[in-house]
XYZ file of C-alpha atoms in Angstrom:
431
model
C 0.000 0.000 0.000
C 2.768 2.411 0.845
C 4.687 1.620 -2.320
C 1.555 1.906 -4.519
C 0.654 5.312 -3.053
C 4.109 6.653 -3.787
C 3.907 5.352 -7.371
C 0.528 7.012 -7.939
C 1.924 10.313 -6.684
C 4.739 10.121 -9.208
C 2.431 9.320 -12.114
C -1.230 10.017 -11.580
C -0.508 13.380 -9.912
C 2.008 14.408 -12.583
C -0.454 16.533 -14.564
C -1.551 18.457 -11.478
C 2.034 19.034 -10.421
C 3.055 20.164 -13.896
C 0.420 22.886 -13.788
C 1.366 23.897 -10.258
C 5.021 24.254 -11.201
C 4.434 26.833 -13.924
C 6.234 30.079 -13.030
C 4.550 33.399 -12.481
C 5.260 36.331 -14.775
C 8.919 37.326 -14.840
C 9.924 40.211 -12.611
C 11.176 43.352 -14.303
C 12.337 45.282 -11.237
C 15.927 46.331 -10.680
C 17.901 46.952 -7.527
C 20.492 49.641 -6.949
C 23.584 48.987 -4.858
C 25.845 51.659 -3.384
C 29.618 51.306 -3.525
C 32.522 53.643 -2.812
C 33.239 56.254 -5.463
C 35.823 59.042 -5.566
C 37.065 60.956 -2.538
C 36.798 64.746 -2.795
C 39.566 66.647 -1.026
C 39.069 70.323 -1.797
C 39.375 72.843 -4.618
C 37.596 70.457 -7.013
C 40.204 67.692 -6.770
C 39.281 64.022 -6.436
C 41.067 60.705 -6.009
C 40.055 57.036 -6.081
C 39.913 55.204 -2.728
C 42.917 53.081 -3.716
C 45.026 56.194 -4.269
C 45.046 56.100 -8.064
C 43.887 58.959 -10.255
C 40.169 59.521 -10.630
C 40.803 60.621 -14.214
C 39.356 64.058 -13.441
C 41.894 66.869 -13.571
C 39.825 69.300 -11.499
C 36.254 70.513 -11.336
C 36.518 74.040 -12.681
C 33.437 75.264 -10.806
C 34.978 74.625 -7.377
C 36.633 77.460 -5.453
C 38.995 77.715 -2.497
C 36.028 78.857 -0.391
C 34.007 75.629 -0.797
C 33.877 73.487 2.352
C 31.738 70.915 4.203
C 30.723 68.912 1.145
C 27.941 66.314 1.483
C 26.550 64.124 -1.298
C 23.006 63.275 -2.262
C 22.342 59.530 -1.809
C 22.757 58.843 -5.531
C 26.062 60.736 -5.673
C 24.954 63.084 -8.449
C 24.587 66.282 -6.382
C 26.389 68.012 -3.527
C 25.546 70.498 -0.807
C 28.277 72.575 0.813
C 29.162 75.935 2.336
C 30.884 78.558 0.231
C 31.886 82.177 0.517
C 30.865 84.183 -2.554
C 34.259 85.859 -2.264
C 36.909 86.643 0.328
C 35.628 88.612 3.301
C 31.996 87.553 2.919
C 30.123 85.058 5.134
C 29.395 81.576 3.856
C 26.207 80.414 2.196
C 24.658 76.946 1.866
C 24.853 75.932 -1.788
C 23.701 72.927 -3.820
C 25.178 71.915 -7.162
C 25.774 68.973 -9.425
C 28.687 66.793 -8.352
C 30.912 68.688 -10.824
C 30.104 72.043 -9.151
C 27.813 73.250 -11.933
C 24.158 74.357 -11.668
C 24.691 76.050 -8.309
C 21.799 77.248 -6.147
C 22.003 79.111 -2.830
C 19.697 77.705 -0.125
C 20.716 79.916 2.793
C 22.768 83.119 2.977
C 24.882 83.807 6.044
C 24.550 87.250 7.648
C 27.995 87.938 9.107
C 31.019 86.016 10.361
C 29.629 86.149 13.901
C 25.858 86.060 13.411
C 23.684 83.453 11.697
C 26.401 81.805 9.663
C 25.814 78.251 8.369
C 28.004 75.217 8.976
C 28.223 71.670 7.650
C 25.089 70.973 5.563
C 24.266 67.273 5.176
C 21.962 65.468 2.776
C 19.458 63.033 4.312
C 19.830 59.328 3.384
C 16.519 59.327 1.501
C 17.462 62.477 -0.426
C 14.356 64.401 0.643
C 15.875 66.913 3.092
C 19.044 68.842 3.829
C 20.042 69.762 7.387
C 22.565 72.397 8.440
C 23.618 74.255 11.566
C 23.187 78.014 11.874
C 25.579 79.450 14.474
C 26.048 82.772 16.225
C 28.916 83.577 18.556
C 26.711 84.702 21.443
C 23.767 82.306 21.177
C 23.041 78.606 20.916
C 23.344 77.122 17.460
C 20.208 76.070 15.611
C 19.377 73.177 13.311
C 17.566 74.048 10.080
C 16.217 71.631 7.482
C 14.846 72.280 4.016
C 13.970 70.569 0.783
C 16.905 70.247 -1.649
C 15.554 73.186 -3.672
C 15.533 75.436 -0.589
C 11.786 75.398 0.003
C 10.111 74.069 3.120
C 12.617 75.527 5.591
C 12.021 74.408 9.157
C 13.922 75.193 12.344
C 14.221 72.305 14.772
C 13.236 73.395 18.277
C 14.500 72.038 21.603
C 18.161 72.674 20.778
C 19.093 75.268 23.423
C 21.819 72.926 24.674
C 23.812 73.224 21.439
C 27.133 75.088 21.709
C 27.334 78.557 20.190
C 29.634 77.137 17.530
C 28.309 73.645 16.831
C 30.183 72.215 13.907
C 27.719 69.728 12.474
C 24.851 67.274 12.715
C 24.541 63.820 11.212
C 21.465 62.017 9.889
C 20.161 58.671 11.075
C 19.165 56.146 8.373
C 15.468 56.966 8.992
C 16.011 60.484 7.521
C 14.063 61.992 10.428
C 16.466 62.066 13.373
C 19.837 63.802 13.519
C 22.726 63.550 15.940
C 24.726 66.364 17.571
C 27.048 66.984 20.521
C 25.693 69.363 23.174
C 27.412 71.724 25.635
C 27.658 69.167 28.431
C 29.527 66.404 26.603
C 26.463 64.458 25.537
C 25.485 62.829 22.266
C 21.947 63.953 21.466
C 19.439 62.418 19.060
C 16.600 64.680 17.973
C 13.689 64.307 15.562
C 13.611 66.997 12.880
C 9.825 66.690 12.667
C 8.718 66.443 16.320
C 11.835 67.760 18.155
C 11.638 64.770 20.521
C 15.121 64.319 21.959
C 17.270 61.942 24.000
C 20.866 62.549 25.132
C 23.538 60.092 26.249
C 26.749 60.870 28.113
C 29.991 60.713 26.173
C 33.200 59.364 27.791
C 34.695 61.473 30.598
C 38.196 62.944 30.847
C 39.375 59.927 32.791
C 38.608 57.826 29.716
C 39.667 60.168 26.908
C 42.741 61.709 28.589
C 41.810 65.089 27.102
C 42.468 68.408 28.854
C 38.804 69.422 28.639
C 35.588 67.873 29.912
C 33.836 68.391 26.557
C 36.401 67.457 23.902
C 34.094 65.967 21.252
C 32.627 67.543 18.113
C 31.590 66.835 14.525
C 29.656 63.538 14.887
C 29.553 61.273 11.837
C 26.980 58.495 12.070
C 27.743 55.254 10.225
C 25.464 54.521 7.244
C 23.804 51.718 9.225
C 23.253 53.994 12.254
C 25.171 51.775 14.674
C 28.331 53.725 15.502
C 29.546 57.314 15.539
C 32.857 58.904 14.607
C 33.819 62.051 16.529
C 36.638 64.555 16.443
C 38.497 64.403 19.771
C 40.343 67.604 20.790
C 43.097 66.622 23.205
C 43.846 70.193 24.305
C 45.982 73.294 23.879
C 49.156 71.625 25.132
C 49.474 69.067 22.356
C 47.186 70.670 19.760
C 46.304 67.102 18.848
C 43.080 66.051 17.164
C 42.122 62.382 17.058
C 39.278 60.314 15.613
C 37.162 58.567 18.239
C 34.491 55.952 17.722
C 31.562 55.255 20.065
C 28.252 53.445 19.930
C 25.155 55.617 19.445
C 24.540 55.435 23.195
C 27.992 56.927 23.919
C 29.629 53.694 25.105
C 32.394 51.496 23.639
C 34.865 54.352 23.242
C 37.903 53.742 21.015
C 40.506 56.298 19.958
C 41.170 55.061 16.429
C 44.214 57.253 15.779
C 45.834 57.212 19.244
C 48.828 55.154 18.123
C 49.386 56.777 14.770
C 52.395 59.019 14.305
C 50.377 62.092 13.500
C 49.622 65.502 14.938
C 46.011 65.830 13.823
C 43.352 63.660 12.186
C 40.556 65.850 10.838
C 37.658 65.998 8.370
C 36.671 62.374 8.924
C 33.988 60.847 6.689
C 32.501 57.372 6.284
C 32.729 55.474 3.044
C 29.270 55.128 1.464
C 29.197 51.384 2.206
C 30.278 51.917 5.836
C 33.369 49.704 5.610
C 36.045 52.418 5.663
C 36.935 55.905 6.860
C 38.683 58.762 5.060
C 40.277 61.751 6.779
C 43.028 64.363 6.542
C 46.267 63.087 8.080
C 48.531 65.816 9.456
C 52.041 64.435 10.195
C 53.755 65.045 13.521
C 56.216 67.399 11.842
C 54.361 70.606 11.073
C 56.479 71.318 7.992
C 55.245 68.154 6.238
C 52.279 68.077 3.886
C 48.855 66.896 4.979
C 47.649 63.764 3.227
C 44.336 62.107 2.486
C 44.212 58.861 4.445
C 41.908 55.844 4.308
C 41.558 53.083 6.887
C 39.156 50.335 7.876
C 36.327 51.318 10.205
C 38.110 49.629 13.118
C 41.232 51.772 12.630
C 43.385 49.198 10.840
C 44.862 49.066 7.320
C 45.865 52.734 7.239
C 46.809 53.936 3.768
C 48.074 57.410 2.877
C 46.828 58.324 -0.578
C 48.136 61.702 -1.650
C 49.050 65.158 -0.462
C 45.798 67.038 -0.004
C 45.054 70.185 -1.919
C 42.131 70.845 0.378
C 41.522 72.444 3.732
C 39.403 71.979 6.831
C 35.999 70.544 6.003
C 36.703 69.744 2.359
C 36.802 65.938 2.502
C 33.823 63.954 1.162
C 33.290 60.429 -0.196
C 31.059 60.089 -3.240
C 28.497 57.270 -3.404
C 28.574 55.240 -6.599
C 25.126 53.840 -7.312
C 24.833 50.939 -9.754
C 21.665 49.388 -11.110
C 21.676 45.607 -10.840
C 19.125 43.538 -12.721
C 17.267 41.371 -10.249
C 17.123 37.658 -11.118
C 14.004 36.924 -13.129
C 12.147 34.236 -15.101
C 12.381 31.780 -12.229
C 11.043 28.320 -13.076
C 10.896 25.413 -10.651
C 10.292 21.880 -11.956
C 9.992 18.486 -10.285
C 12.895 16.115 -10.654
C 11.268 13.360 -8.618
C 10.376 12.009 -5.230
C 13.446 10.610 -3.579
C 11.684 8.015 -1.496
C 10.555 7.970 2.077
C 11.922 7.898 5.561
C 10.913 4.599 7.091
C 7.660 4.680 5.155
C 6.428 7.708 7.085
C 7.551 10.868 5.313
C 8.570 11.733 1.744
C 10.606 14.524 0.253
C 10.739 16.191 -3.121
C 13.658 16.882 -5.477
C 13.350 20.041 -7.543
C 15.232 22.014 -10.176
C 15.291 25.808 -10.247
C 16.314 27.862 -13.284
C 16.416 31.649 -13.540
C 17.820 34.438 -15.638
C 21.041 35.590 -14.001
C 22.600 39.036 -13.979
C 25.975 38.943 -15.760
C 27.243 41.998 -13.869
C 30.268 41.411 -11.665
C 28.516 43.052 -8.724
C 26.320 39.968 -8.292
C 28.509 37.275 -6.754
C 25.943 34.627 -5.856
C 22.260 33.802 -5.496
C 20.145 32.758 -2.528
C 17.283 30.344 -3.092
C 14.382 30.818 -0.676
C 11.723 28.245 0.163
C 8.769 29.586 2.150
C 10.909 32.540 3.210
C 13.914 30.506 4.372
C 17.258 30.565 2.589
C 17.873 26.904 1.710
C 20.694 27.043 -0.857
C 23.357 29.412 -2.198
C 24.630 29.297 -5.770
C 27.704 31.056 -7.151
C 27.049 33.345 -10.085
C 29.176 31.833 -12.838
C 27.903 34.471 -15.297
C 27.204 31.997 -18.075
C 27.030 33.410 -21.561
C 23.464 32.206 -21.897
C 22.529 34.270 -18.838
C 20.671 31.363 -17.221
C 21.637 29.486 -14.061
C 20.082 26.302 -12.733
C 20.510 24.011 -9.764
C 18.821 20.996 -8.227
C 17.885 20.748 -4.573
C 15.603 18.914 -2.180
C 12.699 20.564 -0.454
C 13.248 21.078 3.253
C 9.564 20.411 3.863
C 8.588 16.859 4.957
C 4.990 15.790 4.722
C 2.666 12.812 4.919
C -1.089 13.319 5.184
C -1.210 17.109 4.760
C -0.965 19.025 1.508
C 1.899 21.534 1.297
C 2.314 24.893 -0.405
C 5.914 25.644 -1.367
C 6.868 29.168 -2.403
C 10.194 29.844 -4.120
C 12.150 33.003 -4.918
C 15.753 33.752 -5.849
C 17.734 36.822 -4.748
C 21.060 38.076 -6.064
C 23.826 38.771 -3.551
C 26.701 41.237 -3.986
C 30.276 40.467 -2.984
C 29.638 42.522 0.172
C 26.720 40.253 1.100
C 23.950 42.689 0.163
C 20.887 41.066 -1.369
C 19.214 42.486 -4.454
C 15.512 42.275 -5.082
C 13.783 38.895 -5.483
C 12.907 37.077 -8.679
C 9.353 36.314 -9.612
C 7.652 33.997 -7.129
C 6.833 30.378 -7.979
C 4.181 28.625 -5.909
C 3.952 24.811 -5.841
C 0.922 23.095 -4.356
C 1.902 19.560 -3.360
C -1.027 17.210 -2.714
C -1.316 15.136 0.446
C 0.728 11.976 0.516
C -0.203 8.559 1.808
C 3.118 6.846 2.100
């Protein structure tokens, strides 16, 4: 009886299974992945992260007065501060990444009153935030649309220093991070002004001369950790790069053991794996250099003498469109037997249209939402990959619904969008 039931399933149910295994319509969506583009280091000069030439001589539209550059999420536009000419206060300006098509969003009043600092583009591209400082009053946080409309001042920021250098966006594009007057790391909503503050490490931990040595927070792209400029004091004139968790704990001085005098203008790589900054050697008569290191402070590499100045370093996102796997088809290879006459399992074959781009390193096959197999992208000329596998679902008396998708995976482990979904309805077994 058990053997006959299994035979009927493999033959009499074949027509039903063949219909159930037909794929849905092929997906046409595409996924974008962000990698690390060129590093800007002032006056319109750029360099590749590996230290080789970017192939761009210089962006002619850049001036010596352009500072605090921040990129739009797609890397095509920038926002920065710039003096119209020497002796005039800075403005907040947007432009294309090559410094053309400039537009002023905010005009500073004087060098001591209502002058803007460090504009930053939100991760979703919808808003720009910047600090407006005055020498004798608390700084303010202002946000606006990228075209300058919709200006809004964030309230509940009376604890900001009179000269607060910058804010940094969280991945949700609502909250920003800043350092307040009392050595705290504060998170505030730009829409509701709801705020929480966490203590930063004390002097006994940092070894600095001052109780509030931190400034210029830079939140990692994933929102987990923060880079800060650490001012050691007047005696040494040393500036270091510190890293803490978003709650102010897990302090590490990343540049403590480097033979430098100052580490400034720190920025995250777009993918969050590395850090770029200006490396000032211990000897003051030596040239500053653009430096890159891993996010944990290792693998330091000096790239080139910088032509920039304070606040000019920025790392451009490089956004690439990756075709999501499509045309997924799943077909039955056969039933492999049973386990002691109680349960049976199913062998299947999946085929899909692969993306030949080098950015897709492998594919994940999902069954009912669980990753059950990984396949290397061999980038076949035909553009189609296939593999056989066994269902992870065991069944006897109950019918099963199996749902399959395939997702591409970049070399960095980032998944692209899914393929079309294939649903298989397996009838109840009596085995």
